[in-house]
């Protein structure tokens, strides 16, 4: 639509329209030939009727002009397929010259006949033939309106003047009628020219839109097929044929939907079962989507099919190769649930899987154990040999853990140097203890990392399942047991016990109280003098910190200092002591 509006607004003729206008002049060669022969014969009849030498001269002029035009028409038909823009303009000039010569010849013949003879029959023949030839020209030369107007003036102008020069009322009336007819033909020619131009512009617009549609259709990343309401193929773009490995001549055959799908199955692009499903969706005329897998396991494509019904019946089928997208989605999903370094399940995956397994085991008398593993001396390896060696060490640890576990057991990396193992279907705590012992021993063996011999240790906290226990509780219990194992000297394992939870809760309350005490300055300093034994004099004083807890009473530094160090409050506490002392 935009292309047509621009053409109409500009008023300029494009090369295709200009060529069509010129071609319209030579389009009806047979009618021109008939007119030439008819004009020559009737002119000869008037010459015989009147015996005028002037009219015979006009017959010769008409015959010569007709022969020249007939030759030009034949030559144009032979050469129009190879014409250039300049060549077409030359042929327009040749047509104009031939038409003007013939119009002059007709005008001279008709006016000479009217003026040189009083024969009414000859007058009738000349006038009727002239008007008939020019009326016929209105339906032939509308492409170039100005040429036809010039023909009218050259032929009917002398005729109207000759009629008026006869002087009788009837001939003068005929002169007026001829002038009116001249104006009518000019108007008729203008209307035909306007209609013809509209048709040319519409044809060019449709051709441009068709070209744009074809370009867009064949350059879109999706394959497209359009089926009519009778199930026959209407449109198929190149992309669809390429994706389905279809022959190029299949579109020209205009096959049905079943023919197209059968060709896809034959080409090995889809399976027969998928083909039946696709045909069902096309006939279903509902908006649907489906995904098919490639029968070729090596190619292993995933194709997305979208079916969209049309308002007047039929359906549009869009085809997209989503293989790369599905691979990317699978990769993203894998990265979201697996550790990229060790390829073990990550914290989220482990938490979901343990929750699922515990839900399955509800009501069943199955004993399971969760082992929380922390690597000892791993930080020293990172600090001394660098993070690349540390990453290789983590991969080696993951490999050893996989080797020690049964198929039903589950191992994951929680981040840093922490690993978790879920041991299923065991008979007693001793089974979990045996696995923990093997893990500690195996992970403590030497590693050869990048030509370096590396030794680390491992500590394990164990939590046993119980009826109704959740995954979060199990993880928390194993973490507390691990904390106790590391406190016992590392390189060992420890089972979770209920008193550990009490100890951890007491520690948590102590940390909260300690942070609050520092903010409220609940501490107190006692000064213990240091006496020089030789002189018996006090040489200095030692400041002793005491915490006056509102519930616990006086708390010793033995209980305060380790907690403050773990919480990172020891610097703030020391600053307060110096300020008070």
Coordinates of C-alpha atoms in Angstrom, one line a residue:
X1 CA 0.0 0.0 0.0
X2 CA 2.8 2.4 0.8
X3 CA 4.5 1.8 -2.6
X4 CA 1.2 2.6 -4.5
X5 CA 0.6 5.8 -2.5
X6 CA 4.1 7.0 -3.3
X7 CA 3.7 6.4 -7.0
X8 CA 0.3 8.2 -7.2
X9 CA 1.5 11.1 -5.1
X10 CA 4.6 11.6 -7.2
X11 CA 2.9 11.4 -10.6
X12 CA 5.9 9.9 -12.2
X13 CA 5.8 6.9 -14.5
X14 CA 8.1 4.0 -13.5
X15 CA 10.0 2.2 -16.3
X16 CA 7.6 -0.8 -16.2
X17 CA 4.5 1.4 -16.5
X18 CA 6.2 3.5 -19.3
X19 CA 7.0 0.2 -21.2
X20 CA 3.4 -1.0 -20.8
X21 CA 2.0 2.3 -22.2
X22 CA 4.3 2.0 -25.3
X23 CA 3.4 -1.7 -25.7
X24 CA -0.3 -0.9 -25.6
X25 CA 0.1 1.2 -28.8
X26 CA 1.3 -1.9 -30.7
X27 CA -0.9 -4.4 -28.9
X28 CA -3.8 -4.7 -31.4
X29 CA -1.9 -5.0 -34.7
X30 CA -4.8 -6.9 -36.4
X31 CA -7.3 -4.1 -35.9
X32 CA -4.8 -1.6 -37.3
X33 CA -4.3 -3.8 -40.3
X34 CA -8.1 -4.1 -40.8
X35 CA -8.5 -0.4 -40.5
X36 CA -5.8 0.3 -43.0
X37 CA -7.3 -2.0 -45.6
X38 CA -10.8 -0.8 -44.9
X39 CA -9.9 2.9 -45.2
X40 CA -8.0 2.3 -48.5
X41 CA -10.9 0.3 -50.1
X42 CA -13.5 2.8 -49.1
X43 CA -11.4 5.7 -50.3
X44 CA -11.0 3.9 -53.6
X45 CA -14.8 3.5 -53.8
X46 CA -15.3 7.2 -53.4
X47 CA -12.7 7.9 -56.1
X48 CA -14.5 5.5 -58.5
X49 CA -17.9 7.1 -57.6
X50 CA -16.7 10.6 -58.1
X51 CA -13.9 10.1 -60.6
X52 CA -11.8 12.8 -58.9
X53 CA -8.0 12.7 -59.3
X54 CA -7.5 14.4 -56.0
X55 CA -9.3 11.5 -54.2
X56 CA -7.2 9.0 -56.1
X57 CA -4.1 10.8 -54.8
X58 CA -5.6 10.5 -51.3
X59 CA -6.1 6.8 -51.9
X60 CA -2.4 6.5 -52.7
X61 CA -1.4 8.4 -49.6
X62 CA -3.6 6.3 -47.4
X63 CA -2.2 3.1 -48.9
X64 CA 1.4 4.3 -48.4
X65 CA 0.8 5.3 -44.8
X66 CA -1.0 2.0 -44.1
X67 CA 1.9 0.0 -45.5
X68 CA 4.4 1.9 -43.4
X69 CA 2.4 1.4 -40.2
X70 CA 1.9 -2.3 -41.0
X71 CA 5.6 -2.8 -41.4
X72 CA 6.4 -1.0 -38.2
X73 CA 3.8 -3.1 -36.2
X74 CA 5.4 -6.3 -37.5
X75 CA 8.9 -5.2 -36.7
X76 CA 7.9 -4.1 -33.2
X77 CA 6.4 -7.5 -32.4
X78 CA 9.6 -9.2 -33.4
X79 CA 11.9 -7.0 -31.4
X80 CA 9.9 -6.0 -28.3
X81 CA 11.4 -8.8 -26.2
X82 CA 14.9 -7.3 -26.4
X83 CA 13.9 -3.6 -26.2
X84 CA 15.8 -1.2 -23.9
X85 CA 14.3 2.0 -22.4
X86 CA 15.8 4.1 -25.2
X87 CA 14.7 1.7 -27.9
X88 CA 11.1 1.8 -26.5
X89 CA 11.1 5.6 -26.7
X90 CA 12.3 5.4 -30.3
X91 CA 9.4 3.0 -31.2
X92 CA 7.0 5.4 -29.6
X93 CA 8.3 8.2 -31.9
X94 CA 7.9 5.9 -34.9
X95 CA 4.3 5.1 -33.9
X96 CA 3.6 8.7 -33.5
X97 CA 4.9 9.6 -36.9
X98 CA 3.0 6.8 -38.6
X99 CA -0.2 7.6 -36.8
X100 CA 0.1 11.3 -37.7
X101 CA 0.7 10.6 -41.3
X102 CA -2.4 8.3 -41.5
X103 CA -4.6 10.8 -39.6
X104 CA -3.5 13.6 -42.0
X105 CA -4.3 11.3 -45.0
X106 CA -7.7 10.4 -43.6
X107 CA -8.5 14.1 -42.9
X108 CA -7.4 15.2 -46.4
X109 CA -9.3 12.4 -48.1
X110 CA -12.6 13.1 -46.2
X111 CA -12.3 16.9 -46.6
X112 CA -11.4 16.7 -50.3
X113 CA -14.3 14.3 -50.9
X114 CA -16.7 16.7 -49.2
X115 CA -15.4 19.8 -51.0
X116 CA -14.6 18.4 -54.5
X117 CA -17.8 16.5 -55.1
X118 CA -21.5 17.0 -54.6
X119 CA -22.1 13.2 -54.5
X120 CA -24.1 12.6 -51.3
X121 CA -23.2 8.9 -51.3
X122 CA -19.5 9.7 -51.5
X123 CA -19.9 12.2 -48.7
X124 CA -21.7 9.6 -46.5
X125 CA -19.0 7.0 -47.2
X126 CA -16.2 9.4 -46.4
X127 CA -17.8 10.8 -43.3
X128 CA -19.0 7.5 -41.8
X129 CA -15.6 5.7 -42.4
X130 CA -13.6 8.6 -40.9
X131 CA -15.7 8.7 -37.8
X132 CA -15.7 4.9 -37.5
X133 CA -11.9 4.7 -37.8
X134 CA -11.4 7.4 -35.2
X135 CA -13.9 5.8 -32.8
X136 CA -12.0 2.5 -33.1
X137 CA -8.8 4.4 -32.4
X138 CA -10.2 5.5 -29.1
X139 CA -10.2 1.9 -27.9
X140 CA -6.6 1.3 -29.2
X141 CA -4.5 4.4 -28.6
X142 CA -5.6 5.2 -25.0
X143 CA -2.1 4.3 -23.7
X144 CA -0.7 7.6 -25.0
X145 CA -3.6 9.9 -24.8
X146 CA -1.9 12.9 -26.4
X147 CA -1.1 10.9 -29.6
X148 CA -4.8 10.0 -30.0
X149 CA -5.9 13.6 -29.4
X150 CA -3.5 14.8 -32.1
X151 CA -4.9 12.1 -34.4
X152 CA -8.5 13.4 -33.7
X153 CA -7.6 17.0 -34.5
X154 CA -5.7 16.1 -37.7
X155 CA -8.5 13.9 -39.0
X156 CA -11.8 15.4 -37.7
X157 CA -10.6 19.0 -37.7
X158 CA -10.4 19.3 -41.5
X159 CA -13.6 17.2 -41.8
X160 CA -15.6 19.6 -39.6
X161 CA -14.2 22.6 -41.5
X162 CA -15.1 21.0 -44.9
X163 CA -18.7 20.3 -43.6
X164 CA -19.1 23.9 -42.5
X165 CA -17.7 25.2 -45.8
X166 CA -20.5 23.4 -47.7
X167 CA -22.7 26.2 -46.4
X168 CA -26.0 24.4 -46.2
X169 CA -27.8 24.0 -42.9
X170 CA -27.6 20.2 -42.9
X171 CA -23.8 20.2 -43.5
X172 CA -23.3 23.0 -40.9
X173 CA -25.3 20.9 -38.4
X174 CA -23.1 17.9 -39.3
X175 CA -20.0 20.1 -38.7
X176 CA -21.4 20.9 -35.2
X177 CA -22.1 17.2 -34.5
X178 CA -18.6 16.3 -35.7
X179 CA -17.1 18.9 -33.3
X180 CA -19.2 17.5 -30.4
X181 CA -18.2 14.0 -31.4
X182 CA -14.5 15.1 -31.4
X183 CA -14.9 16.4 -27.8
X184 CA -16.7 13.2 -26.8
X185 CA -13.9 11.0 -28.1
X186 CA -11.3 13.1 -26.3
X187 CA -13.2 12.6 -23.1
X188 CA -13.7 8.9 -23.8
X189 CA -10.0 8.5 -24.4
X190 CA -9.1 10.3 -21.2
X191 CA -11.4 7.9 -19.2
X192 CA -9.8 4.9 -20.9
X193 CA -6.4 6.2 -20.2
X194 CA -7.2 6.8 -16.5
X195 CA -8.6 3.3 -16.1
X196 CA -5.6 1.8 -17.9
X197 CA -3.2 3.7 -15.7
X198 CA -5.0 2.5 -12.6
X199 CA -4.8 -1.0 -13.8
X200 CA -1.1 -0.6 -14.5
X201 CA -0.4 0.9 -11.1
X202 CA -2.4 -1.8 -9.4
X203 CA -0.5 -4.5 -11.3
X204 CA 2.8 -3.0 -10.5
X205 CA 1.8 -2.7 -6.8
X206 CA 0.7 -6.3 -6.7
X207 CA 3.9 -7.4 -8.4
X208 CA 5.9 -5.3 -5.8
X209 CA 4.0 -6.7 -2.9
X210 CA 4.3 -10.2 -4.3
X211 CA 8.0 -9.7 -4.6
X212 CA 8.3 -8.4 -1.1
X213 CA 6.2 -11.2 0.2
X214 CA 8.3 -13.8 -1.7
X215 CA 11.5 -12.2 -0.3
X216 CA 10.2 -12.1 3.2
X217 CA 8.8 -15.6 3.0
X218 CA 11.9 -17.2 1.7
X219 CA 14.3 -15.3 4.0
X220 CA 12.4 -16.0 7.3
X221 CA 14.1 -18.4 9.7
X222 CA 11.0 -20.5 10.0
X223 CA 9.6 -23.0 7.5
X224 CA 6.0 -22.2 6.4
X225 CA 3.3 -24.1 4.7
X226 CA -0.2 -22.8 3.9
X227 CA -3.0 -25.2 3.1
X228 CA -6.4 -24.2 1.6
X229 CA -9.7 -25.2 3.0
X230 CA -9.8 -28.2 0.6
X231 CA -6.4 -29.4 2.0
X232 CA -4.4 -28.5 -1.0
X233 CA -1.0 -26.8 -0.7
X234 CA -1.2 -23.0 -1.4
X235 CA 2.2 -21.7 -0.3
X236 CA 5.5 -23.3 0.8
X237 CA 8.7 -21.3 1.4
X238 CA 12.2 -22.5 0.6
X239 CA 13.1 -22.9 4.3
X240 CA 10.4 -25.5 4.8
X241 CA 11.7 -27.5 1.8
X242 CA 15.3 -27.3 3.1
X243 CA 14.4 -28.4 6.6
X244 CA 12.3 -31.3 5.3
X245 CA 14.7 -32.2 2.5
X246 CA 11.8 -32.0 0.0
X247 CA 12.3 -32.0 -3.9
X248 CA 12.0 -28.6 -5.6
X249 CA 9.2 -29.6 -7.9
X250 CA 6.9 -30.6 -5.1
X251 CA 5.4 -27.1 -4.7
X252 CA 4.6 -26.9 -8.4
X253 CA 2.6 -30.2 -8.2
X254 CA 0.2 -28.5 -5.7
X255 CA -0.2 -31.6 -3.6
X256 CA -2.4 -32.2 -0.6
X257 CA -1.4 -32.0 3.1
X258 CA -1.1 -35.8 3.2
X259 CA 1.2 -35.7 0.1
X260 CA 3.5 -33.1 1.7
X261 CA 3.7 -35.0 5.0
X262 CA 4.3 -38.3 3.2
X263 CA 7.2 -36.7 1.3
X264 CA 8.6 -35.5 4.7
X265 CA 8.4 -39.0 6.1
X266 CA 9.9 -40.4 2.9
X267 CA 12.8 -38.0 3.2
X268 CA 13.5 -39.2 6.7
X269 CA 12.8 -35.8 8.3
X270 CA 10.0 -37.0 10.6
X271 CA 8.7 -40.4 11.6
X272 CA 5.5 -41.9 10.3
X273 CA 3.9 -41.6 13.8
X274 CA 4.8 -37.9 13.9
X275 CA 3.4 -37.5 10.4
X276 CA 0.1 -38.8 11.4
X277 CA 0.0 -36.5 14.4
X278 CA 0.8 -33.5 12.2
X279 CA -1.9 -34.4 9.7
X280 CA -4.4 -34.6 12.5
X281 CA -3.4 -31.2 13.8
X282 CA -3.8 -29.7 10.2
X283 CA -7.3 -31.1 9.9
X284 CA -8.2 -30.2 13.4
X285 CA -8.1 -26.4 12.5
X286 CA -7.2 -25.3 16.0
X287 CA -4.2 -23.3 17.3
X288 CA -1.8 -25.9 18.6
X289 CA 1.9 -26.6 19.1
X290 CA 3.9 -29.8 19.0
X291 CA 7.5 -30.9 19.0
X292 CA 8.9 -33.8 16.9
X293 CA 12.2 -35.5 17.3
X294 CA 14.3 -36.6 14.3
X295 CA 14.3 -40.2 13.3
X296 CA 18.0 -39.9 12.5
X297 CA 19.7 -40.3 15.9
X298 CA 22.9 -38.8 14.5
X299 CA 21.3 -35.6 13.4
X300 CA 19.0 -35.6 16.5
X301 CA 17.0 -32.6 15.6
X302 CA 14.1 -31.2 17.5
X303 CA 11.4 -29.5 15.4
X304 CA 8.6 -27.2 16.7
X305 CA 5.4 -27.2 14.7
X306 CA 2.8 -24.4 15.2
X307 CA -0.6 -24.9 13.6
X308 CA -2.8 -21.7 13.0
X309 CA -6.2 -22.0 11.4
X310 CA -7.3 -19.4 8.8
X311 CA -10.5 -17.5 8.8
X312 CA -11.7 -18.9 5.5
X313 CA -10.7 -22.4 6.2
X314 CA -7.3 -24.2 5.8
X315 CA -4.3 -23.8 8.1
X316 CA -0.9 -22.2 8.3
X317 CA 1.9 -24.5 9.5
X318 CA 5.1 -22.9 11.0
X319 CA 8.2 -25.0 11.4
X320 CA 11.2 -24.1 13.6
X321 CA 14.4 -26.0 14.3
X322 CA 14.7 -25.7 18.1
X323 CA 17.6 -28.1 18.5
X324 CA 20.2 -25.5 19.5
X325 CA 17.6 -23.8 21.8
X326 CA 16.8 -27.1 23.6
X327 CA 20.5 -27.9 24.0
X328 CA 21.0 -24.5 25.5
X329 CA 18.0 -24.9 27.8
X330 CA 19.3 -28.3 28.9
X331 CA 22.7 -26.8 29.5
X332 CA 21.2 -23.9 31.5
X333 CA 19.1 -26.4 33.5
X334 CA 22.2 -28.6 34.1
X335 CA 24.2 -25.6 35.3
X336 CA 21.4 -24.6 37.7
X337 CA 21.3 -28.0 39.3
X338 CA 24.9 -29.3 38.9
X339 CA 28.3 -28.1 40.0
X340 CA 30.1 -26.9 36.9
X341 CA 33.5 -28.0 38.3
X342 CA 32.9 -31.5 39.6
X343 CA 29.7 -32.3 37.6
X344 CA 28.2 -33.3 40.9
X345 CA 24.6 -32.2 41.9
X346 CA 24.7 -28.9 43.7
X347 CA 23.0 -27.8 46.9
X348 CA 19.6 -27.1 45.3
X349 CA 19.5 -30.4 43.4
X350 CA 20.6 -32.3 46.5
X351 CA 18.0 -30.6 48.7
X352 CA 15.2 -31.4 46.2
X353 CA 16.3 -35.0 45.7
X354 CA 16.6 -35.7 49.4
X355 CA 13.2 -34.2 50.0
X356 CA 11.8 -36.5 47.3
X357 CA 13.5 -39.6 48.7
X358 CA 12.4 -38.8 52.3
X359 CA 8.8 -38.3 51.0
X360 CA 8.9 -41.7 49.3
X361 CA 10.2 -43.4 52.5
X362 CA 7.4 -42.0 54.7
X363 CA 5.9 -44.9 56.6
X364 CA 8.6 -47.3 55.4
X365 CA 11.0 -48.9 57.8
X366 CA 14.1 -47.8 55.9
X367 CA 17.2 -46.4 57.6
X368 CA 19.3 -43.8 55.7
X369 CA 22.2 -41.6 56.7
X370 CA 23.3 -38.2 55.6
X371 CA 27.1 -37.6 55.7
X372 CA 28.4 -34.0 55.7
X373 CA 32.0 -34.0 54.6
X374 CA 34.5 -31.1 55.1
X375 CA 38.0 -31.2 53.7
X376 CA 40.8 -30.4 56.2
X377 CA 43.8 -28.3 55.1
X378 CA 42.2 -27.5 51.7
X379 CA 42.7 -23.8 52.3
X380 CA 46.5 -24.3 52.6
X381 CA 46.5 -26.1 49.2
X382 CA 44.7 -23.1 47.6
X383 CA 47.0 -20.6 49.2
X384 CA 50.2 -22.3 48.3
X385 CA 49.6 -24.0 45.0
X386 CA 46.8 -21.7 43.6
X387 CA 43.2 -22.1 42.8
X388 CA 43.7 -24.1 39.6
X389 CA 45.4 -26.9 41.7
X390 CA 42.6 -26.5 44.2
X391 CA 40.0 -27.1 41.5
X392 CA 41.8 -30.2 40.3
X393 CA 42.0 -31.4 43.9
X394 CA 38.2 -31.0 44.3
X395 CA 37.6 -33.0 41.0
X396 CA 39.9 -35.7 42.3
X397 CA 38.0 -35.8 45.6
X398 CA 34.6 -36.0 43.7
X399 CA 36.0 -38.9 41.7
X400 CA 37.1 -40.8 44.8
X401 CA 33.7 -40.3 46.4
X402 CA 31.9 -41.6 43.3
X403 CA 34.1 -44.7 43.4
X404 CA 33.2 -45.5 47.0
X405 CA 29.4 -45.2 46.7
X406 CA 26.7 -47.7 45.6
X407 CA 24.4 -46.9 42.7
X408 CA 21.5 -46.0 45.1
X409 CA 23.7 -43.6 47.1
X410 CA 23.7 -39.9 46.3
X411 CA 26.6 -37.4 46.4
X412 CA 26.7 -33.7 45.9
X413 CA 29.0 -30.7 46.3
X414 CA 27.6 -28.0 48.6
X415 CA 30.2 -25.4 47.6
X416 CA 33.8 -24.7 48.6
X417 CA 35.3 -27.8 50.2
X418 CA 32.0 -29.3 51.4
X419 CA 30.5 -32.5 50.1
X420 CA 27.3 -34.3 51.1
X421 CA 26.5 -38.1 50.8
X422 CA 23.0 -39.6 51.2
X423 CA 23.4 -43.3 52.0
X424 CA 20.2 -45.3 51.5
X425 CA 18.9 -48.7 52.7
X426 CA 21.3 -49.4 55.5
X427 CA 20.7 -51.7 58.5
X428 CA 22.3 -49.8 61.4
X429 CA 24.4 -46.9 62.4
X430 CA 27.5 -49.0 61.9
X431 CA 26.9 -49.1 58.2
X432 CA 27.1 -45.3 58.1
X433 CA 30.1 -45.3 60.4
X434 CA 31.9 -47.8 58.1
X435 CA 31.3 -45.5 55.1
X436 CA 32.4 -42.5 57.0
X437 CA 35.6 -44.3 58.0
X438 CA 36.3 -45.3 54.5
X439 CA 35.7 -41.7 53.2
X440 CA 38.1 -40.3 55.8
X441 CA 40.8 -42.9 55.0
X442 CA 40.4 -42.6 51.2
X443 CA 40.3 -38.8 51.1
X444 CA 43.3 -38.6 53.3
X445 CA 45.5 -40.6 50.8
X446 CA 48.0 -38.6 48.7
X447 CA 46.9 -36.8 45.5
X448 CA 49.2 -36.0 42.6
X449 CA 48.0 -32.6 41.3
X450 CA 50.0 -31.0 38.5
X451 CA 53.3 -32.8 39.5
X452 CA 52.6 -31.9 43.2
X453 CA 52.0 -34.4 46.0
X454 CA 49.1 -33.1 48.1
X455 CA 47.8 -34.4 51.4
X456 CA 44.6 -33.3 53.0
X457 CA 42.2 -34.8 55.5
X458 CA 38.5 -35.0 55.9
X459 CA 36.0 -34.7 58.7
X460 CA 32.5 -36.2 58.6
X461 CA 29.3 -35.4 60.4
X462 CA 26.5 -38.0 60.3
X463 CA 22.8 -37.6 60.8
X464 CA 20.5 -40.6 60.7
X465 CA 16.9 -40.4 59.3
X466 CA 13.9 -40.8 61.6
X467 CA 10.2 -40.8 61.0
X468 CA 8.9 -37.4 59.9
X469 CA 12.4 -35.8 59.6
X470 CA 12.7 -33.2 56.9
X471 CA 15.6 -32.6 54.5
X472 CA 16.5 -29.3 56.2
X473 CA 16.5 -30.8 59.6
X474 CA 18.7 -33.6 58.4
X475 CA 21.2 -31.2 56.9
X476 CA 21.3 -29.1 60.0
X477 CA 21.9 -32.1 62.2
X478 CA 24.7 -33.4 60.0
X479 CA 26.3 -29.9 60.0
X480 CA 26.2 -29.8 63.8
X481 CA 27.8 -33.3 63.9
X482 CA 30.5 -32.1 61.5
X483 CA 31.2 -29.1 63.7
X484 CA 31.7 -31.5 66.6
X485 CA 34.0 -33.8 64.6
X486 CA 36.2 -30.9 63.6
X487 CA 36.3 -29.7 67.3
X488 CA 37.4 -33.2 68.3
X489 CA 40.6 -32.9 66.3
X490 CA 39.6 -33.3 62.6
X491 CA 40.2 -36.4 60.5
X492 CA 37.4 -38.3 62.1
X493 CA 33.6 -38.6 62.1
X494 CA 30.9 -37.9 64.6
X495 CA 27.2 -38.9 64.8
X496 CA 24.6 -36.3 65.6
X497 CA 23.2 -36.4 69.2
X498 CA 20.3 -34.4 70.6
X499 CA 22.6 -32.7 73.2
X500 CA 24.5 -31.2 70.2
X501 CA 21.4 -29.2 69.3
X502 CA 21.2 -27.9 72.8
X503 CA 24.9 -27.0 72.8
X504 CA 24.4 -25.2 69.5
X505 CA 21.3 -23.4 70.7
X506 CA 23.2 -22.3 73.9
X507 CA 26.1 -21.1 71.7
X508 CA 23.6 -19.1 69.5
X509 CA 22.0 -17.4 72.6
X510 CA 25.5 -16.6 74.0
X511 CA 26.5 -15.0 70.7
X512 CA 23.3 -12.8 70.7
X513 CA 23.9 -11.9 74.3
X514 CA 27.5 -11.1 73.7
X515 CA 26.7 -8.7 70.8
X516 CA 24.1 -7.0 72.9
X517 CA 26.5 -6.8 75.9
X518 CA 29.1 -5.0 73.8
X519 CA 26.5 -2.5 72.6
X520 CA 25.2 -1.9 76.2
X521 CA 28.7 -2.0 77.8
X522 CA 27.8 -4.8 80.2
X523 CA 31.5 -5.6 80.8
X524 CA 33.6 -4.7 83.7
X525 CA 37.4 -4.4 84.3
X526 CA 39.2 -5.7 87.4
X527 CA 42.8 -4.7 88.0
X528 CA 45.2 -7.2 89.4
X529 CA 48.5 -5.7 90.6
X530 CA 51.8 -7.4 89.6
X531 CA 54.4 -7.1 92.4
X532 CA 58.2 -7.0 91.8
X533 CA 59.4 -9.8 94.2
X534 CA 62.9 -8.2 94.5
X535 CA 61.7 -4.7 95.4
X536 CA 58.4 -5.7 96.9
X537 CA 56.7 -2.8 94.9
X538 CA 53.8 -2.9 92.5
X539 CA 55.3 -2.6 89.0
X540 CA 52.1 -2.7 87.0
X541 CA 48.5 -3.8 86.9
X542 CA 46.7 -6.5 84.7
X543 CA 43.2 -5.6 83.5
X544 CA 40.9 -8.5 83.8
X545 CA 37.6 -8.6 81.8
X546 CA 34.4 -9.7 83.4
X547 CA 30.9 -9.9 82.0
X548 CA 28.1 -9.2 84.3
X549 CA 25.3 -11.1 82.6
X550 CA 21.8 -10.3 83.9
X551 CA 20.9 -14.1 84.0
X552 CA 24.2 -16.0 83.9
X553 CA 25.9 -13.7 86.5
X554 CA 29.6 -13.1 86.1
X555 CA 31.0 -14.8 83.0
X556 CA 34.7 -15.7 82.8
X557 CA 36.9 -14.6 79.9
X558 CA 37.5 -18.3 79.2
X559 CA 33.9 -18.4 77.9
X560 CA 33.9 -14.9 76.3
X561 CA 37.2 -14.8 74.3
X562 CA 36.7 -17.8 72.0
X563 CA 33.1 -16.8 71.1
X564 CA 34.2 -13.2 70.4
X565 CA 37.0 -14.4 68.2
X566 CA 34.7 -16.6 66.1
X567 CA 32.2 -13.8 65.8
X568 CA 34.8 -11.2 64.8
X569 CA 34.1 -9.0 67.8
X570 CA 37.5 -9.5 69.5
X571 CA 38.9 -6.2 67.9
X572 CA 35.9 -4.2 69.1
X573 CA 36.1 -5.7 72.5
X574 CA 39.8 -5.0 72.8
X575 CA 39.2 -1.4 71.7
X576 CA 36.6 -1.0 74.5
X577 CA 39.0 -2.4 77.1
X578 CA 41.8 0.0 76.1
X579 CA 39.4 2.9 76.2
X580 CA 38.1 2.0 79.7
X581 CA 41.6 1.2 81.2

